[in-house]
PDB file of C-alpha atoms in Angstrom:
ATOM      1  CA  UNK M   1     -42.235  -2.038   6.027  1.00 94.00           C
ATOM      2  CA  UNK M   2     -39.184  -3.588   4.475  1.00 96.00           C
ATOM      3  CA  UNK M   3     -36.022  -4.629   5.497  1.00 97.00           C
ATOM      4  CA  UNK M   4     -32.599  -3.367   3.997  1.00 97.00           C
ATOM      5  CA  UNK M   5     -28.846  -3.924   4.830  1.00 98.00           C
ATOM      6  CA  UNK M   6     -27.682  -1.675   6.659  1.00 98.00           C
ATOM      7  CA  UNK M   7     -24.729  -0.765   4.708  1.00 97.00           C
ATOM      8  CA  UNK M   8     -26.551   0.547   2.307  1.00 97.00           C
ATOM      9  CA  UNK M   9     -28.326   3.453   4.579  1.00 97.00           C
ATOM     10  CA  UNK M  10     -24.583   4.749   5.783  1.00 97.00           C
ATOM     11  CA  UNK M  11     -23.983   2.060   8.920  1.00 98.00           C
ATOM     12  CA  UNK M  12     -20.251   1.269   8.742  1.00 98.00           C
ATOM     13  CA  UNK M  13     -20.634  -2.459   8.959  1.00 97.00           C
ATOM     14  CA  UNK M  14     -18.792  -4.138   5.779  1.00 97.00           C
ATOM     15  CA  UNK M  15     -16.215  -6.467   6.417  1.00 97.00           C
ATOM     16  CA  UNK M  16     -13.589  -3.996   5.897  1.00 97.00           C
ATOM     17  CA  UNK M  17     -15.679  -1.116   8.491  1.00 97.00           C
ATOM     18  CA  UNK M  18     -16.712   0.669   5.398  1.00 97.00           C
ATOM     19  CA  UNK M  19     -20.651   1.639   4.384  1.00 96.00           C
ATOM     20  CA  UNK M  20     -22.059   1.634   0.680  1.00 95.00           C
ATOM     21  CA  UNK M  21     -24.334   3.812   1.144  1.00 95.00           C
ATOM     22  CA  UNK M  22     -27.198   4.566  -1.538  1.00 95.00           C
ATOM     23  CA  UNK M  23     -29.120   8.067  -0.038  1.00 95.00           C
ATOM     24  CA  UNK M  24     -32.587   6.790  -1.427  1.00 94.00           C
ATOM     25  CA  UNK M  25     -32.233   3.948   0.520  1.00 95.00           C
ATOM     26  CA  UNK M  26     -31.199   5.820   3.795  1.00 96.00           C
ATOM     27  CA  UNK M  27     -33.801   7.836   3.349  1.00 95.00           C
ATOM     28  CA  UNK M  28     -36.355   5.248   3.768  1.00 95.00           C
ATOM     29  CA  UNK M  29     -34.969   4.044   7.161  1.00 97.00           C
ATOM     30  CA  UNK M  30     -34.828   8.119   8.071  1.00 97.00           C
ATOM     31  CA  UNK M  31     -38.746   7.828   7.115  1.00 96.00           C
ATOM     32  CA  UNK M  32     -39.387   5.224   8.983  1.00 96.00           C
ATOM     33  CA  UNK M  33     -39.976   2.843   6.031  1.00 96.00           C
ATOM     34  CA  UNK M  34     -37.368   0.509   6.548  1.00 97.00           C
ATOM     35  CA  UNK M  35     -35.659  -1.523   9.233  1.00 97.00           C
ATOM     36  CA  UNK M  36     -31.736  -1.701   9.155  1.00 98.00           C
ATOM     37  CA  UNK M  37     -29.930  -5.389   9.457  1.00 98.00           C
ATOM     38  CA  UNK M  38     -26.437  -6.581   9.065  1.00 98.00           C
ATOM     39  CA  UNK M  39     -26.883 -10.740   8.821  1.00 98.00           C
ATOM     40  CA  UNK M  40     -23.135 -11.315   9.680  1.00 98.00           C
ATOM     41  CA  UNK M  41     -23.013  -8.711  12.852  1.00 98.00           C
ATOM     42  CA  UNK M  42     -26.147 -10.423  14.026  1.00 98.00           C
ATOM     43  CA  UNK M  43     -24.283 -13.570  13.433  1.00 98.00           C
ATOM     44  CA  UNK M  44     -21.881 -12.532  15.800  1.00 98.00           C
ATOM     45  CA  UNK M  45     -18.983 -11.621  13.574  1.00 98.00           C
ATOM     46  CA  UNK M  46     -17.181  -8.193  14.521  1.00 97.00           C
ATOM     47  CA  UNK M  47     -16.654  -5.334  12.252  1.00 98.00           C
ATOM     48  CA  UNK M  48     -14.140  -5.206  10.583  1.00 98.00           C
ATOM     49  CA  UNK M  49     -14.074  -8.582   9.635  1.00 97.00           C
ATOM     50  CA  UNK M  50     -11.879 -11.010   7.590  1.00 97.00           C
ATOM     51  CA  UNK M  51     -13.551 -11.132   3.742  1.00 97.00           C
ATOM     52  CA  UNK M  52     -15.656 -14.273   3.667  1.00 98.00           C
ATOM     53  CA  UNK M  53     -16.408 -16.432   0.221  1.00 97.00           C
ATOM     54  CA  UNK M  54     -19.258 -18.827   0.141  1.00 95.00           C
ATOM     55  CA  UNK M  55     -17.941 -22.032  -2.029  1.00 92.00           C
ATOM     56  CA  UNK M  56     -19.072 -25.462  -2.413  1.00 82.00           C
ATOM     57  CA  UNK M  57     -17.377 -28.193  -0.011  1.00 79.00           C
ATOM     58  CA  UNK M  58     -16.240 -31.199  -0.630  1.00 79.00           C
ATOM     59  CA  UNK M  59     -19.092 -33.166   0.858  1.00 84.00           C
ATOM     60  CA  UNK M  60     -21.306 -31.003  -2.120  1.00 80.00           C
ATOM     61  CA  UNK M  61     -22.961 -28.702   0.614  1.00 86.00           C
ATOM     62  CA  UNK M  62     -22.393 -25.300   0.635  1.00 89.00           C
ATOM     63  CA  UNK M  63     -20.004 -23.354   3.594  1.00 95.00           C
ATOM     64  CA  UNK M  64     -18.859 -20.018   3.962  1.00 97.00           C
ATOM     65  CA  UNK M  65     -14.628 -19.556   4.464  1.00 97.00           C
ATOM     66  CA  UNK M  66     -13.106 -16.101   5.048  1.00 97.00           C
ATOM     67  CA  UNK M  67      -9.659 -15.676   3.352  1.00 96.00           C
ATOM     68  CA  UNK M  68      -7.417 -17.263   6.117  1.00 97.00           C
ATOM     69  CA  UNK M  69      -9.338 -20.672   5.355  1.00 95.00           C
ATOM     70  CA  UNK M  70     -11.618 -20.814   8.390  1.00 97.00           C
ATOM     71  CA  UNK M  71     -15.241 -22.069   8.067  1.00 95.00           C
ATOM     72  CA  UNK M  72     -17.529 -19.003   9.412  1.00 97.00           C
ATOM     73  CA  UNK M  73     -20.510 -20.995   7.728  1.00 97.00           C
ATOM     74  CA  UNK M  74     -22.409 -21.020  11.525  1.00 97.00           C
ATOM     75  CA  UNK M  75     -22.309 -17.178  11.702  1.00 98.00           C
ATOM     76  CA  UNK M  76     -23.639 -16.941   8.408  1.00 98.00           C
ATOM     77  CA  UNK M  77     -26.741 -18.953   9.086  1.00 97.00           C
ATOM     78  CA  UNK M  78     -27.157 -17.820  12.341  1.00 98.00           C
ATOM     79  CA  UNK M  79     -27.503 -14.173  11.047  1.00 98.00           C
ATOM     80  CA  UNK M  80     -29.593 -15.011   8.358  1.00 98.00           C
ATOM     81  CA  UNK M  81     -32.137 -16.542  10.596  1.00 98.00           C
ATOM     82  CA  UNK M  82     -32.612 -13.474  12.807  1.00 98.00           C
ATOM     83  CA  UNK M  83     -33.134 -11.533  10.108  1.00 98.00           C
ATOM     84  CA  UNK M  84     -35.620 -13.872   8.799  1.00 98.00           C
ATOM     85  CA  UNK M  85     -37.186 -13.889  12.660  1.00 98.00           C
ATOM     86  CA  UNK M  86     -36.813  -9.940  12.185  1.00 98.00           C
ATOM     87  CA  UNK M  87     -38.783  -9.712   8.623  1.00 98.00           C
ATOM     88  CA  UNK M  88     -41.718 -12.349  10.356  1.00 98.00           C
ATOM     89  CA  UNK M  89     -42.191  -9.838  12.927  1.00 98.00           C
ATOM     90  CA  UNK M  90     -42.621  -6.897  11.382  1.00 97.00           C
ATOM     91  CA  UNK M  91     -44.515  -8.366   8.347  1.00 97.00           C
ATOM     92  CA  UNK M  92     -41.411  -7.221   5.838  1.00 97.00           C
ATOM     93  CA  UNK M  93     -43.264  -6.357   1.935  1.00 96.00           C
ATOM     94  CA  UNK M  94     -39.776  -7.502   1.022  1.00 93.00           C
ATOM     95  CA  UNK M  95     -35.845  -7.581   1.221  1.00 97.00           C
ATOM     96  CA  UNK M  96     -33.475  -5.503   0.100  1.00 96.00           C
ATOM     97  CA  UNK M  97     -29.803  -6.344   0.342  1.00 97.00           C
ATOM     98  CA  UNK M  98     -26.559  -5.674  -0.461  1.00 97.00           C
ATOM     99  CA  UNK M  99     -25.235  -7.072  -4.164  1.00 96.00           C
ATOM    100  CA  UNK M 100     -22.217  -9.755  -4.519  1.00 96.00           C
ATOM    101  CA  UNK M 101     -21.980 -10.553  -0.603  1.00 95.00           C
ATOM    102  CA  UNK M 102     -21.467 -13.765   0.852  1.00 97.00           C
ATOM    103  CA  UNK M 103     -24.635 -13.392   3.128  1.00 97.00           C
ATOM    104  CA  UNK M 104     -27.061 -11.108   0.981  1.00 96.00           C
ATOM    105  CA  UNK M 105     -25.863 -11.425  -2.973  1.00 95.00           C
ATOM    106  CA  UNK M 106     -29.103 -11.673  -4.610  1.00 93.00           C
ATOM    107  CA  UNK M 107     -27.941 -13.548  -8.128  1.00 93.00           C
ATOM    108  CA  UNK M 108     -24.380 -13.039  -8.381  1.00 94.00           C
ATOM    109  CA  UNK M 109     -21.600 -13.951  -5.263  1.00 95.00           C
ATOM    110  CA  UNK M 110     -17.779 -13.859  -5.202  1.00 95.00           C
ATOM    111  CA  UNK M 111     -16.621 -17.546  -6.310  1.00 93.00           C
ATOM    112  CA  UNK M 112     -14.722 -18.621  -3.084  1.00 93.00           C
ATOM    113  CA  UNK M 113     -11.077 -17.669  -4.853  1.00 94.00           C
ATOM    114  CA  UNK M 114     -10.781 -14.595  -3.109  1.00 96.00           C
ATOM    115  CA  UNK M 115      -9.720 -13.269  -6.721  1.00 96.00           C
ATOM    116  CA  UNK M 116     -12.927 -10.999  -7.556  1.00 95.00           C
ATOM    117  CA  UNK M 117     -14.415 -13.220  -9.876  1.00 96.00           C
ATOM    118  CA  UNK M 118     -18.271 -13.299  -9.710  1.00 95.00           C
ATOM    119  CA  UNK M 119     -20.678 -16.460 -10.763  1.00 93.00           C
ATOM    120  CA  UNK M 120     -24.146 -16.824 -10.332  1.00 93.00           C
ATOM    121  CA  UNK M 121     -25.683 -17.658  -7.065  1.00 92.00           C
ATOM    122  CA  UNK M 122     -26.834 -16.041  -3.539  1.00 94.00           C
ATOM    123  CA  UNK M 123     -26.235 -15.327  -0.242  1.00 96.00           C
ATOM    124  CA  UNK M 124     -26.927 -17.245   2.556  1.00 97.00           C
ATOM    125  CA  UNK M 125     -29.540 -14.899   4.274  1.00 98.00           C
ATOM    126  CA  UNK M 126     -30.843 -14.066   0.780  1.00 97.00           C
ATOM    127  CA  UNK M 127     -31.664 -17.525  -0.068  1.00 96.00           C
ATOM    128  CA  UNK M 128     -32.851 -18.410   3.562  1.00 97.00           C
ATOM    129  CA  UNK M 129     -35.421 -15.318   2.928  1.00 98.00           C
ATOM    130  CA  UNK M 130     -36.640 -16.378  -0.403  1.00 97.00           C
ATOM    131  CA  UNK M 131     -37.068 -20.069   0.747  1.00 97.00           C
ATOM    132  CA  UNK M 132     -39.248 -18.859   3.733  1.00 98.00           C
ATOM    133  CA  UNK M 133     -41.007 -16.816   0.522  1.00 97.00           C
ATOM    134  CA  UNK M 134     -39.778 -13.290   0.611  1.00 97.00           C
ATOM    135  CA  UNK M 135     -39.115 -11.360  -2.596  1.00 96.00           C
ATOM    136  CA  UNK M 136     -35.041 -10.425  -2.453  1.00 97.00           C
ATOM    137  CA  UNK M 137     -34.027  -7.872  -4.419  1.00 95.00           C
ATOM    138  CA  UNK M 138     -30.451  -5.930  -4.587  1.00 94.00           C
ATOM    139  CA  UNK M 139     -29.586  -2.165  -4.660  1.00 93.00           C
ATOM    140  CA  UNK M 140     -29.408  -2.174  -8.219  1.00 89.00           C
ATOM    141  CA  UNK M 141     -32.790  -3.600  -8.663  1.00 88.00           C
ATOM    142  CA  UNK M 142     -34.194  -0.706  -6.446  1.00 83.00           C
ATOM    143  CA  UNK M 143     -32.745   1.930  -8.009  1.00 74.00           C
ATOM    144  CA  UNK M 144     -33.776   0.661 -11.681  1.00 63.00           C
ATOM    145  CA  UNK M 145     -37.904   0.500  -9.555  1.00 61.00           C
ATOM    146  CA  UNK M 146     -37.510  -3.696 -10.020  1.00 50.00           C
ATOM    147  CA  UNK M 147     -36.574  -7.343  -9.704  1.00 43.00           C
ATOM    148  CA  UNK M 148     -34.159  -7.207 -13.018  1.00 38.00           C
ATOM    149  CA  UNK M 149     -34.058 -10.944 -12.917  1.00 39.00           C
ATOM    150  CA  UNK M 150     -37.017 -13.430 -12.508  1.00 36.00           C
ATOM    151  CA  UNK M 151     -34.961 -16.461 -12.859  1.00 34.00           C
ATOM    152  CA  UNK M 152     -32.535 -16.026  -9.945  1.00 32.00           C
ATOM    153  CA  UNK M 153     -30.354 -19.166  -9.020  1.00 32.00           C
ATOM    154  CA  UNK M 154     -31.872 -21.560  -5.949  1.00 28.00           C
ATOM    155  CA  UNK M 155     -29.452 -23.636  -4.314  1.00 24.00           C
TER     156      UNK M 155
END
């Protein structure tokens, strides 16, 4: 059994209410193969939601911010540890999430501008997952059959 975003099998749940859906991937929660998640709904953010930007605070830890400023850090962690609860209790083989976003970006996040610009790093619930030793991948990595990149950034 693994564990995918739900996003990515049709469920409306982006920030902005929209799905990305990949039909390979849906069809493995159709099959039964795969349990849906959404770490920020489970966090207890709503859908649609403001667009959120992990950055690095002053203090040098890491928070989450959506674009009006506030810290939704606390949400972010919070869903990321039910899904990691979640992927305990059904055994998960592995992970696959949703590329880029603040909560499951894999090796590459949006840099906390709010401008597009990409850098190299991960999600909160993708880096809670891989320290508690599950093997993250993104959509991209699925559909090419593999992890792309071995030397993903830790925080």
């Amino acid at each position: 059994m693994i564990i995918v975003s739900a996003c990515l099998a049709g469920v409306c749940c982006r920030y902005d209410g929209k799905a990305t859906e990949i039909p390979a991937i849906k069809k493995l929660v159709d099959d039964s193969q795969a349990v849906i998640v959404c770490p920020e709904e489970l966090g207890g953010l709503s859908t649609p939601r403001l667009k959120s930007e992990r950055i690095m605070a002053a203090d040098g830890e890491f928070k989450v911010v959506n674009e009006e400023g506030e810290d939704v850090t606390s949400y972010f962690i919070e869903g990321a540890e039910k899904v990691l609860e979640i992927a305990q209790e059904i055994e998960a083989e592995f992970i696959l999430l949703k590329s880029k976003s603040p909560s499951c970006g894999s090796h590459r996040i949006y840099d906390g501008t709010f401008t597009g610009r990409l850098i190299d790093g991960q999600g909160v619930c993708a880096q809670i997952l891989r320290e508690a030793g599950y093997k993250v991948m993104n959509e991209k990595e699925f559909e090419v059959g593999g992890d792309t990149n071995e030397n993903h950034p830790h925080f």
